[in-house]
Amino acid sequence: MSDSLGPVTFDLERRSPLYDGNVPGPRGDYSEELARRIDQEIRGLLDSQHARVTRVLSERIDLLREGAARLLTREVMSGEELTALVGSAEGKAAGPEKDDA
């Protein structure tokens, strides 16, 4: 689903214009132009999510490094330990702003 293509699905492979339908073959019956639009939409989704992940990791680089350092020494981190690590980092980031009352 996308804003430009709408809530639709497309077959994985496009059908050749020479396909006669009597023999098993690739499925999908859409034009080169639509295939191009699908490719552009996917590229846009990938690019925007790559930018988002890069931004989040850059904003939390200290947390990422601390987690990596812990894993290098212990190799394993429980879910509770990870939650505590992330929670402590978020608490530091929020800091005094919590006292708005």
Short mmCIF file of N, CA and C in Angstrom, two decimals:
data_model
loop_
_atom_site.label_atom_id
_atom_site.label_comp_id
_atom_site.label_asym_id
_atom_site.label_seq_id
_atom_site.Cartn_x
_atom_site.Cartn_y
_atom_site.Cartn_z
N MET A 1 0.85 -1.17 0.00
CA MET A 1 0.00 0.00 0.00
C MET A 1 0.89 1.23 0.00
N SER A 2 0.53 2.17 -0.82
CA SER A 2 1.28 3.42 -0.87
C SER A 2 0.33 4.55 -1.26
N ASP A 3 0.78 5.77 -1.02
CA ASP A 3 -0.05 6.91 -1.38
C ASP A 3 -0.22 7.03 -2.89
N SER A 4 0.84 6.76 -3.64
CA SER A 4 0.75 6.96 -5.08
C SER A 4 0.11 5.77 -5.82
N LEU A 5 0.31 4.55 -5.32
CA LEU A 5 -0.25 3.38 -6.01
C LEU A 5 -1.55 2.89 -5.39
N GLY A 6 -1.80 3.26 -4.14
CA GLY A 6 -3.03 2.86 -3.49
C GLY A 6 -2.93 1.49 -2.84
N PRO A 7 -4.05 1.01 -2.27
CA PRO A 7 -4.06 -0.28 -1.57
C PRO A 7 -4.25 -1.45 -2.54
N VAL A 8 -3.20 -1.76 -3.29
CA VAL A 8 -3.28 -2.83 -4.27
C VAL A 8 -2.09 -3.77 -4.13
N THR A 9 -2.20 -4.94 -4.73
CA THR A 9 -1.07 -5.87 -4.77
C THR A 9 -0.77 -6.18 -6.22
N PHE A 10 0.47 -6.58 -6.45
CA PHE A 10 0.91 -6.92 -7.80
C PHE A 10 1.60 -8.26 -7.75
N ASP A 11 1.45 -9.04 -8.81
CA ASP A 11 2.16 -10.31 -8.90
C ASP A 11 3.66 -10.06 -8.93
N LEU A 12 4.42 -11.05 -8.50
CA LEU A 12 5.86 -10.89 -8.44
C LEU A 12 6.51 -10.72 -9.80
N GLU A 13 6.00 -11.41 -10.80
CA GLU A 13 6.59 -11.35 -12.13
C GLU A 13 5.54 -10.88 -13.12
N ARG A 14 6.00 -10.15 -14.11
CA ARG A 14 5.08 -9.68 -15.14
C ARG A 14 4.96 -10.71 -16.25
N ARG A 15 3.83 -10.76 -16.88
CA ARG A 15 3.56 -11.70 -17.97
C ARG A 15 4.07 -11.11 -19.28
N SER A 16 4.67 -11.91 -20.06
CA SER A 16 5.14 -11.51 -21.38
C SER A 16 3.94 -11.25 -22.28
N PRO A 17 4.03 -10.26 -23.17
CA PRO A 17 2.92 -10.03 -24.10
C PRO A 17 2.70 -11.23 -25.03
N LEU A 18 3.70 -12.09 -25.15
CA LEU A 18 3.59 -13.26 -26.01
C LEU A 18 3.04 -14.47 -25.28
N TYR A 19 2.83 -14.35 -23.97
CA TYR A 19 2.33 -15.46 -23.16
C TYR A 19 0.92 -15.81 -23.59
N ASP A 20 0.67 -17.06 -23.94
CA ASP A 20 -0.65 -17.45 -24.45
C ASP A 20 -1.59 -18.00 -23.38
N GLY A 21 -1.10 -18.19 -22.16
CA GLY A 21 -1.96 -18.65 -21.09
C GLY A 21 -2.12 -20.15 -21.00
N ASN A 22 -1.63 -20.90 -21.96
CA ASN A 22 -1.79 -22.35 -21.95
C ASN A 22 -0.66 -23.07 -21.23
N VAL A 23 0.44 -22.43 -21.06
CA VAL A 23 1.60 -23.06 -20.44
C VAL A 23 1.91 -22.32 -19.14
N PRO A 24 2.28 -23.07 -18.09
CA PRO A 24 2.66 -22.36 -16.86
C PRO A 24 3.81 -21.40 -17.15
N GLY A 25 3.71 -20.21 -16.64
CA GLY A 25 4.75 -19.22 -16.88
C GLY A 25 4.66 -18.12 -15.84
N PRO A 26 5.42 -17.08 -16.05
CA PRO A 26 5.42 -15.98 -15.08
C PRO A 26 4.06 -15.33 -15.00
N ARG A 27 3.72 -14.85 -13.82
CA ARG A 27 2.44 -14.18 -13.61
C ARG A 27 2.67 -12.69 -13.54
N GLY A 28 1.61 -11.94 -13.59
CA GLY A 28 1.68 -10.49 -13.48
C GLY A 28 1.34 -9.87 -14.81
N ASP A 29 0.38 -9.00 -14.80
CA ASP A 29 -0.07 -8.42 -16.05
C ASP A 29 -0.17 -6.91 -15.87
N TYR A 30 0.99 -6.23 -15.91
CA TYR A 30 0.98 -4.78 -15.81
C TYR A 30 2.08 -4.22 -16.70
N SER A 31 1.96 -2.95 -17.00
CA SER A 31 2.80 -2.31 -18.01
C SER A 31 4.20 -1.99 -17.48
N GLU A 32 5.07 -1.65 -18.43
CA GLU A 32 6.42 -1.19 -18.08
C GLU A 32 6.34 0.07 -17.22
N GLU A 33 5.42 0.95 -17.56
CA GLU A 33 5.27 2.20 -16.80
C GLU A 33 4.88 1.91 -15.36
N LEU A 34 3.94 1.01 -15.16
CA LEU A 34 3.54 0.64 -13.80
C LEU A 34 4.70 -0.05 -13.08
N ALA A 35 5.44 -0.89 -13.76
CA ALA A 35 6.61 -1.53 -13.15
C ALA A 35 7.61 -0.48 -12.70
N ARG A 36 7.80 0.56 -13.52
CA ARG A 36 8.70 1.66 -13.16
C ARG A 36 8.19 2.39 -11.92
N ARG A 37 6.89 2.65 -11.87
CA ARG A 37 6.30 3.33 -10.71
C ARG A 37 6.46 2.50 -9.44
N ILE A 38 6.27 1.18 -9.56
CA ILE A 38 6.45 0.29 -8.41
C ILE A 38 7.90 0.37 -7.93
N ASP A 39 8.84 0.29 -8.87
CA ASP A 39 10.27 0.38 -8.52
C ASP A 39 10.59 1.71 -7.84
N GLN A 40 10.02 2.81 -8.35
CA GLN A 40 10.26 4.13 -7.75
C GLN A 40 9.68 4.20 -6.33
N GLU A 41 8.50 3.64 -6.17
CA GLU A 41 7.86 3.65 -4.85
C GLU A 41 8.70 2.86 -3.84
N ILE A 42 9.16 1.70 -4.25
CA ILE A 42 9.99 0.88 -3.36
C ILE A 42 11.29 1.62 -3.03
N ARG A 43 11.92 2.22 -4.04
CA ARG A 43 13.15 2.98 -3.82
C ARG A 43 12.89 4.11 -2.82
N GLY A 44 11.78 4.80 -2.96
CA GLY A 44 11.44 5.88 -2.03
C GLY A 44 11.26 5.37 -0.61
N LEU A 45 10.58 4.24 -0.46
CA LEU A 45 10.39 3.65 0.87
C LEU A 45 11.73 3.26 1.49
N LEU A 46 12.58 2.61 0.70
CA LEU A 46 13.89 2.20 1.20
C LEU A 46 14.74 3.41 1.59
N ASP A 47 14.74 4.44 0.74
CA ASP A 47 15.54 5.63 1.03
C ASP A 47 15.06 6.34 2.29
N SER A 48 13.74 6.48 2.45
CA SER A 48 13.22 7.19 3.63
C SER A 48 13.49 6.40 4.91
N GLN A 49 13.37 5.08 4.86
CA GLN A 49 13.63 4.28 6.06
C GLN A 49 15.13 4.23 6.37
N HIS A 50 15.97 4.22 5.36
CA HIS A 50 17.41 4.28 5.58
C HIS A 50 17.77 5.60 6.27
N ALA A 51 17.20 6.70 5.81
CA ALA A 51 17.46 8.00 6.43
C ALA A 51 16.97 8.02 7.88
N ARG A 52 15.79 7.44 8.13
CA ARG A 52 15.23 7.38 9.49
C ARG A 52 16.13 6.58 10.42
N VAL A 53 16.58 5.40 9.98
CA VAL A 53 17.44 4.55 10.81
C VAL A 53 18.77 5.25 11.08
N THR A 54 19.33 5.88 10.06
CA THR A 54 20.59 6.60 10.23
C THR A 54 20.43 7.71 11.25
N ARG A 55 19.32 8.45 11.19
CA ARG A 55 19.06 9.53 12.14
C ARG A 55 18.92 8.99 13.57
N VAL A 56 18.13 7.93 13.73
CA VAL A 56 17.92 7.37 15.07
C VAL A 56 19.22 6.85 15.66
N LEU A 57 20.00 6.14 14.85
CA LEU A 57 21.28 5.62 15.35
C LEU A 57 22.26 6.75 15.67
N SER A 58 22.24 7.80 14.88
CA SER A 58 23.12 8.95 15.15
C SER A 58 22.71 9.64 16.44
N GLU A 59 21.41 9.78 16.66
CA GLU A 59 20.92 10.43 17.88
C GLU A 59 21.23 9.59 19.12
N ARG A 60 21.32 8.28 18.96
CA ARG A 60 21.53 7.39 20.11
C ARG A 60 22.88 6.68 20.04
N ILE A 61 23.87 7.34 19.46
CA ILE A 61 25.17 6.71 19.27
C ILE A 61 25.81 6.32 20.60
N ASP A 62 25.63 7.14 21.64
CA ASP A 62 26.21 6.80 22.95
C ASP A 62 25.59 5.52 23.51
N LEU A 63 24.29 5.38 23.38
CA LEU A 63 23.59 4.17 23.83
C LEU A 63 24.05 2.97 23.02
N LEU A 64 24.19 3.15 21.74
CA LEU A 64 24.65 2.07 20.86
C LEU A 64 26.05 1.61 21.27
N ARG A 65 26.93 2.57 21.53
CA ARG A 65 28.30 2.23 21.93
C ARG A 65 28.34 1.55 23.30
N GLU A 66 27.52 2.02 24.23
CA GLU A 66 27.49 1.40 25.56
C GLU A 66 26.98 -0.04 25.46
N GLY A 67 25.93 -0.25 24.69
CA GLY A 67 25.42 -1.61 24.50
C GLY A 67 26.45 -2.50 23.84
N ALA A 68 27.15 -1.98 22.84
CA ALA A 68 28.18 -2.77 22.15
C ALA A 68 29.32 -3.12 23.11
N ALA A 69 29.72 -2.17 23.95
CA ALA A 69 30.80 -2.43 24.91
C ALA A 69 30.39 -3.53 25.89
N ARG A 70 29.15 -3.48 26.35
CA ARG A 70 28.68 -4.53 27.26
C ARG A 70 28.67 -5.89 26.57
N LEU A 71 28.23 -5.91 25.33
CA LEU A 71 28.18 -7.18 24.60
C LEU A 71 29.57 -7.72 24.30
N LEU A 72 30.54 -6.85 24.11
CA LEU A 72 31.90 -7.31 23.87
C LEU A 72 32.49 -7.99 25.10
N THR A 73 32.08 -7.56 26.28
CA THR A 73 32.61 -8.17 27.50
C THR A 73 31.82 -9.40 27.94
N ARG A 74 30.50 -9.40 27.67
CA ARG A 74 29.67 -10.49 28.17
C ARG A 74 29.03 -11.35 27.09
N GLU A 75 28.98 -10.89 25.87
CA GLU A 75 28.42 -11.58 24.72
C GLU A 75 26.91 -11.73 24.73
N VAL A 76 26.27 -11.65 25.89
CA VAL A 76 24.83 -11.85 26.00
C VAL A 76 24.25 -10.75 26.88
N MET A 77 23.08 -10.25 26.50
CA MET A 77 22.38 -9.27 27.33
C MET A 77 20.92 -9.70 27.38
N SER A 78 20.38 -9.79 28.56
CA SER A 78 18.98 -10.20 28.70
C SER A 78 18.06 -9.06 28.27
N GLY A 79 16.82 -9.40 28.06
CA GLY A 79 15.83 -8.38 27.71
C GLY A 79 15.69 -7.34 28.80
N GLU A 80 15.76 -7.79 30.05
CA GLU A 80 15.65 -6.85 31.18
C GLU A 80 16.84 -5.89 31.20
N GLU A 81 18.03 -6.43 30.93
CA GLU A 81 19.23 -5.57 30.91
C GLU A 81 19.16 -4.55 29.78
N LEU A 82 18.68 -4.99 28.63
CA LEU A 82 18.54 -4.07 27.51
C LEU A 82 17.50 -2.99 27.82
N THR A 83 16.38 -3.40 28.39
CA THR A 83 15.35 -2.44 28.77
C THR A 83 15.88 -1.42 29.78
N ALA A 84 16.66 -1.90 30.77
CA ALA A 84 17.24 -0.99 31.75
C ALA A 84 18.22 -0.03 31.10
N LEU A 85 19.03 -0.53 30.18
CA LEU A 85 20.01 0.32 29.49
C LEU A 85 19.30 1.40 28.69
N VAL A 86 18.30 1.02 27.92
CA VAL A 86 17.56 1.99 27.11
C VAL A 86 16.79 2.95 28.01
N GLY A 87 16.18 2.41 29.07
CA GLY A 87 15.43 3.26 30.00
C GLY A 87 16.31 4.29 30.68
N SER A 88 17.51 3.89 31.08
CA SER A 88 18.40 4.85 31.73
C SER A 88 18.85 5.92 30.74
N ALA A 89 19.07 5.55 29.50
CA ALA A 89 19.47 6.53 28.49
C ALA A 89 18.33 7.48 28.19
N GLU A 90 17.10 6.98 28.13
CA GLU A 90 15.95 7.84 27.87
C GLU A 90 15.69 8.76 29.06
N GLY A 91 15.93 8.25 30.27
CA GLY A 91 15.77 9.08 31.46
C GLY A 91 16.76 10.23 31.48
N LYS A 92 17.99 9.97 31.04
CA LYS A 92 19.01 11.02 30.96
C LYS A 92 18.62 12.06 29.91
N ALA A 93 18.07 11.58 28.79
CA ALA A 93 17.70 12.51 27.72
C ALA A 93 16.53 13.37 28.14
N ALA A 94 15.55 12.79 28.86
CA ALA A 94 14.39 13.54 29.29
C ALA A 94 14.75 14.49 30.42
N GLY A 95 15.52 13.99 31.35
CA GLY A 95 16.06 14.77 32.47
C GLY A 95 15.10 15.72 33.11
N PRO A 96 15.51 16.98 33.29
CA PRO A 96 14.72 17.97 34.03
C PRO A 96 13.43 18.38 33.33
N GLU A 97 13.27 18.08 32.06
CA GLU A 97 12.07 18.48 31.35
C GLU A 97 10.81 17.79 31.87
N LYS A 98 10.96 16.71 32.65
CA LYS A 98 9.80 15.98 33.19
C LYS A 98 9.06 16.81 34.24
N ASP A 99 9.69 17.79 34.83
CA ASP A 99 9.10 18.59 35.91
C ASP A 99 8.39 19.82 35.37
N ASP A 100 7.48 19.66 34.44
CA ASP A 100 6.77 20.80 33.88
C ASP A 100 5.57 21.21 34.73
N ALA A 101 5.18 20.44 35.73
CA ALA A 101 3.97 20.69 36.52
C ALA A 101 4.07 21.86 37.38
#
